[in-house]
């Protein structure tokens, strides 16, 4: 039986997509408590609490015809599912209705069923029908499901997506599309045989800062693109979290090159309107894990973070009511531990990675990912025949500790947090500099929601794309081919890590031609 929110063995970690983390102090304001659309350990930009997007950020949609709600089921009820549950019971309740849950863990289903009951104004839980993964086809038939939203762990995506399509439902799937070559081929076959629709939720496309860079490149302001440099750093709060849950085993997540970096590879594919062709990768596990801890002289450590204090790398599940309900209170059902030690044994993913990626029309990307940085954010430089564009984003300028030695997630909401001016202030800036000219700052409009202001905008397209007044000029909505192009880089990079050789993506035989079919091409020399 394919599991959705637990790993095959009880020694792994849990919960979909970018879930929470750390023996950390998360502020206690009402606004912070209400944020459920991203990892509680991830930085919280002002957009997370903003309801005032910049001009042109929100697409125009026609009113929804009364009574035309699509019937939605959620497959995988870990943390990331909360964003979709909140959307269907809130802003998008006029176009969608929840009709079923699918997960092997009844405790996590209980959590969301209670949330839905409260949202509907019931005296108790909604008592929606619930199914285990082996009952997916029965669920689609019995509940007349139109759309299955897949927020299960990555290793289960291919099975759930392919079976849902074959059963007659469309699919909305969290990144990554899948983790390996076999999964790619299974999904492409299911799409071809069923004719059903697959929506990829690449929310970073919708972050206004990333959309603004897309506008700059497409405008021709920097000429034909010749190369891209992309550096992403995850700090010791957010980055560490991938090493305490199910992601820590490559068989479950494909490693950070698939689970996390597929976001980044999709951005570059989308910015350039191009297709990756060859990948060379180098990297390893150099900070987390038991061997690295022993080499640095770290002494014995608790196997899990709950009950631990004074350790900035520990996650105490009792400090976050949502995490406690979804994981600590539910772990007796399946043995899944959400708070494993990041310096414990069994970690098989890398924490330092570097890639060289060639694109079909001639551009080259250099990419690096570090998962134990003292600050979090990213830098992108796009070089062209007429100039250069540079995007710099600081999402959290530093990780500070409280008086007990726990990491502070949100200093602005924590009394006693450092008031010293930062040399790395949080913010974003996009500079465009043409040859023989001074740089100019390209404006970035405000977004709404998590992930750089992109989540809430993405959800509008997920649930209302059929009501769009006009097509998206930036081509932000993504389908399964976009998902294939993104994971193709990570899958090729994982193979390169094993062989030490460059990998040609065409040789992977992912089951479909990755040639451009959805994005307008950008001239690249």
PDB file of C-alpha atoms in Angstrom, residues 270-402:
ATOM      1  CA  UNK A 270      10.435  30.032 -16.702  1.00  0.00           C
ATOM      2  CA  UNK A 271      12.588  33.168 -16.630  1.00  0.00           C
ATOM      3  CA  UNK A 272      14.435  32.015 -19.740  1.00  0.00           C
ATOM      4  CA  UNK A 273      11.562  30.265 -21.483  1.00  0.00           C
ATOM      5  CA  UNK A 274      14.031  27.483 -22.155  1.00  0.00           C
ATOM      6  CA  UNK A 275      14.621  23.795 -21.456  1.00  0.00           C
ATOM      7  CA  UNK A 276      17.592  22.348 -19.529  1.00  0.00           C
ATOM      8  CA  UNK A 277      19.759  19.997 -21.578  1.00  0.00           C
ATOM      9  CA  UNK A 278      22.779  18.888 -19.537  1.00  0.00           C
ATOM     10  CA  UNK A 279      23.680  18.875 -15.836  1.00  0.00           C
ATOM     11  CA  UNK A 280      26.863  18.415 -13.834  1.00  0.00           C
ATOM     12  CA  UNK A 281      26.661  18.317 -10.040  1.00  0.00           C
ATOM     13  CA  UNK A 282      28.944  18.195  -7.029  1.00  0.00           C
ATOM     14  CA  UNK A 283      28.078  18.176  -3.345  1.00  0.00           C
ATOM     15  CA  UNK A 284      27.608  16.194  -0.197  1.00  0.00           C
ATOM     16  CA  UNK A 285      26.442  15.983   3.412  1.00  0.00           C
ATOM     17  CA  UNK A 286      29.016  18.217   5.117  1.00  0.00           C
ATOM     18  CA  UNK A 287      27.301  19.773   8.141  1.00  0.00           C
ATOM     19  CA  UNK A 288      24.314  17.730   9.382  1.00  0.00           C
ATOM     20  CA  UNK A 289      24.356  14.028  10.242  1.00  0.00           C
ATOM     21  CA  UNK A 290      26.083  11.961  12.909  1.00  0.00           C
ATOM     22  CA  UNK A 291      29.460  11.676  11.201  1.00  0.00           C
ATOM     23  CA  UNK A 292      29.832  15.422  10.789  1.00  0.00           C
ATOM     24  CA  UNK A 293      28.727  15.971  14.372  1.00  0.00           C
ATOM     25  CA  UNK A 294      31.331  13.484  15.634  1.00  0.00           C
ATOM     26  CA  UNK A 295      34.041  15.066  13.496  1.00  0.00           C
ATOM     27  CA  UNK A 296      33.295  18.446  15.079  1.00  0.00           C
ATOM     28  CA  UNK A 297      33.370  16.986  18.572  1.00  0.00           C
ATOM     29  CA  UNK A 298      29.659  17.247  19.386  1.00  0.00           C
ATOM     30  CA  UNK A 299      28.727  15.054  22.314  1.00  0.00           C
ATOM     31  CA  UNK A 300      25.696  12.786  22.787  1.00  0.00           C
ATOM     32  CA  UNK A 301      22.404  14.303  21.708  1.00  0.00           C
ATOM     33  CA  UNK A 302      18.732  13.401  22.279  1.00  0.00           C
ATOM     34  CA  UNK A 303      17.187  11.427  19.424  1.00  0.00           C
ATOM     35  CA  UNK A 304      14.305  13.910  19.157  1.00  0.00           C
ATOM     36  CA  UNK A 305      13.690  17.551  19.963  1.00  0.00           C
ATOM     37  CA  UNK A 306      10.455  17.492  21.952  1.00  0.00           C
ATOM     38  CA  UNK A 307      11.295  18.132  25.605  1.00  0.00           C
ATOM     39  CA  UNK A 308      14.685  19.623  24.717  1.00  0.00           C
ATOM     40  CA  UNK A 309      15.562  23.227  25.547  1.00  0.00           C
ATOM     41  CA  UNK A 310      18.619  25.372  24.913  1.00  0.00           C
ATOM     42  CA  UNK A 311      19.361  23.673  21.566  1.00  0.00           C
ATOM     43  CA  UNK A 312      18.785  25.869  18.500  1.00  0.00           C
ATOM     44  CA  UNK A 313      18.728  22.756  16.284  1.00  0.00           C
ATOM     45  CA  UNK A 314      15.938  21.027  18.232  1.00  0.00           C
ATOM     46  CA  UNK A 315      12.245  21.104  17.373  1.00  0.00           C
ATOM     47  CA  UNK A 316       9.891  20.869  20.331  1.00  0.00           C
ATOM     48  CA  UNK A 317       6.490  19.940  18.933  1.00  0.00           C
ATOM     49  CA  UNK A 318       4.730  21.185  22.059  1.00  0.00           C
ATOM     50  CA  UNK A 319       5.685  24.787  21.230  1.00  0.00           C
ATOM     51  CA  UNK A 320       3.337  24.933  18.233  1.00  0.00           C
ATOM     52  CA  UNK A 321      -0.287  23.783  18.688  1.00  0.00           C
ATOM     53  CA  UNK A 322      -0.598  22.916  15.007  1.00  0.00           C
ATOM     54  CA  UNK A 323       2.531  20.760  15.013  1.00  0.00           C
ATOM     55  CA  UNK A 324       1.471  19.098  18.238  1.00  0.00           C
ATOM     56  CA  UNK A 325      -1.914  18.175  16.803  1.00  0.00           C
ATOM     57  CA  UNK A 326      -0.686  17.027  13.386  1.00  0.00           C
ATOM     58  CA  UNK A 327       2.378  15.106  14.521  1.00  0.00           C
ATOM     59  CA  UNK A 328       2.991  14.591  18.243  1.00  0.00           C
ATOM     60  CA  UNK A 329      -0.593  13.626  19.050  1.00  0.00           C
ATOM     61  CA  UNK A 330      -0.848  11.525  15.870  1.00  0.00           C
ATOM     62  CA  UNK A 331       2.464   9.680  15.963  1.00  0.00           C
ATOM     63  CA  UNK A 332       1.138   6.666  17.860  1.00  0.00           C
ATOM     64  CA  UNK A 333      -0.854   5.715  14.740  1.00  0.00           C
ATOM     65  CA  UNK A 334       2.199   5.124  12.560  1.00  0.00           C
ATOM     66  CA  UNK A 335       5.376   5.838  14.546  1.00  0.00           C
ATOM     67  CA  UNK A 336       6.325   8.808  12.407  1.00  0.00           C
ATOM     68  CA  UNK A 337       8.612  11.230  14.270  1.00  0.00           C
ATOM     69  CA  UNK A 338       8.539  14.846  13.082  1.00  0.00           C
ATOM     70  CA  UNK A 339      11.286  16.106  15.422  1.00  0.00           C
ATOM     71  CA  UNK A 340      14.340  13.901  14.814  1.00  0.00           C
ATOM     72  CA  UNK A 341      17.831  15.139  15.613  1.00  0.00           C
ATOM     73  CA  UNK A 342      19.511  16.791  12.620  1.00  0.00           C
ATOM     74  CA  UNK A 343      22.816  15.329  13.837  1.00  0.00           C
ATOM     75  CA  UNK A 344      21.449  11.825  14.161  1.00  0.00           C
ATOM     76  CA  UNK A 345      22.088   8.769  11.963  1.00  0.00           C
ATOM     77  CA  UNK A 346      20.191   7.831   8.821  1.00  0.00           C
ATOM     78  CA  UNK A 347      20.455  11.071   6.822  1.00  0.00           C
ATOM     79  CA  UNK A 348      21.121  10.328   3.148  1.00  0.00           C
ATOM     80  CA  UNK A 349      20.564  13.752   1.513  1.00  0.00           C
ATOM     81  CA  UNK A 350      23.134  16.469   0.849  1.00  0.00           C
ATOM     82  CA  UNK A 351      23.366  19.878   2.528  1.00  0.00           C
ATOM     83  CA  UNK A 352      25.890  21.539   0.164  1.00  0.00           C
ATOM     84  CA  UNK A 353      25.314  21.412  -3.600  1.00  0.00           C
ATOM     85  CA  UNK A 354      26.702  23.038  -6.724  1.00  0.00           C
ATOM     86  CA  UNK A 355      25.538  22.577 -10.334  1.00  0.00           C
ATOM     87  CA  UNK A 356      26.341  23.642 -13.853  1.00  0.00           C
ATOM     88  CA  UNK A 357      23.278  23.446 -16.097  1.00  0.00           C
ATOM     89  CA  UNK A 358      23.267  23.966 -19.855  1.00  0.00           C
ATOM     90  CA  UNK A 359      20.125  25.088 -21.708  1.00  0.00           C
ATOM     91  CA  UNK A 360      19.086  24.109 -25.208  1.00  0.00           C
ATOM     92  CA  UNK A 361      19.503  27.546 -26.737  1.00  0.00           C
ATOM     93  CA  UNK A 362      22.950  28.114 -25.287  1.00  0.00           C
ATOM     94  CA  UNK A 363      22.681  29.724 -21.849  1.00  0.00           C
ATOM     95  CA  UNK A 364      24.467  28.217 -18.831  1.00  0.00           C
ATOM     96  CA  UNK A 365      23.442  28.352 -15.168  1.00  0.00           C
ATOM     97  CA  UNK A 366      25.698  28.007 -12.160  1.00  0.00           C
ATOM     98  CA  UNK A 367      23.652  27.074  -9.084  1.00  0.00           C
ATOM     99  CA  UNK A 368      24.491  26.591  -5.433  1.00  0.00           C
ATOM    100  CA  UNK A 369      22.451  25.567  -2.402  1.00  0.00           C
ATOM    101  CA  UNK A 370      23.566  25.674   1.209  1.00  0.00           C
ATOM    102  CA  UNK A 371      21.298  24.419   4.013  1.00  0.00           C
ATOM    103  CA  UNK A 372      23.168  25.685   7.111  1.00  0.00           C
ATOM    104  CA  UNK A 373      23.654  29.383   6.440  1.00  0.00           C
ATOM    105  CA  UNK A 374      23.458  32.042   9.206  1.00  0.00           C
ATOM    106  CA  UNK A 375      20.983  33.995   7.038  1.00  0.00           C
ATOM    107  CA  UNK A 376      18.310  33.038   4.504  1.00  0.00           C
ATOM    108  CA  UNK A 377      17.616  34.326   1.022  1.00  0.00           C
ATOM    109  CA  UNK A 378      18.885  34.208  -2.526  1.00  0.00           C
ATOM    110  CA  UNK A 379      20.785  36.032  -5.224  1.00  0.00           C
ATOM    111  CA  UNK A 380      20.191  35.741  -8.951  1.00  0.00           C
ATOM    112  CA  UNK A 381      22.251  37.359 -11.694  1.00  0.00           C
ATOM    113  CA  UNK A 382      21.144  37.124 -15.324  1.00  0.00           C
ATOM    114  CA  UNK A 383      23.796  38.151 -17.848  1.00  0.00           C
ATOM    115  CA  UNK A 384      22.825  39.233 -21.331  1.00  0.00           C
ATOM    116  CA  UNK A 385      24.338  40.681 -24.473  1.00  0.00           C
ATOM    117  CA  UNK A 386      23.067  44.159 -23.517  1.00  0.00           C
ATOM    118  CA  UNK A 387      23.539  44.127 -19.744  1.00  0.00           C
ATOM    119  CA  UNK A 388      22.754  42.365 -16.491  1.00  0.00           C
ATOM    120  CA  UNK A 389      19.840  41.964 -14.056  1.00  0.00           C
ATOM    121  CA  UNK A 390      20.449  41.235 -10.376  1.00  0.00           C
ATOM    122  CA  UNK A 391      17.810  40.126  -7.876  1.00  0.00           C
ATOM    123  CA  UNK A 392      18.794  39.967  -4.205  1.00  0.00           C
ATOM    124  CA  UNK A 393      16.391  38.786  -1.518  1.00  0.00           C
ATOM    125  CA  UNK A 394      17.071  38.639   2.227  1.00  0.00           C
ATOM    126  CA  UNK A 395      14.245  36.722   3.886  1.00  0.00           C
ATOM    127  CA  UNK A 396      15.864  36.482   7.343  1.00  0.00           C
ATOM    128  CA  UNK A 397      19.027  38.458   8.000  1.00  0.00           C
ATOM    129  CA  UNK A 398      20.156  36.445  11.032  1.00  0.00           C
ATOM    130  CA  UNK A 399      19.068  33.678  13.368  1.00  0.00           C
ATOM    131  CA  UNK A 400      19.179  34.908  16.960  1.00  0.00           C
ATOM    132  CA  UNK A 401      18.720  33.027  20.216  1.00  0.00           C
ATOM    133  CA  UNK A 402      16.491  33.777  23.175  1.00  0.00           C
TER     134      UNK A 402
END
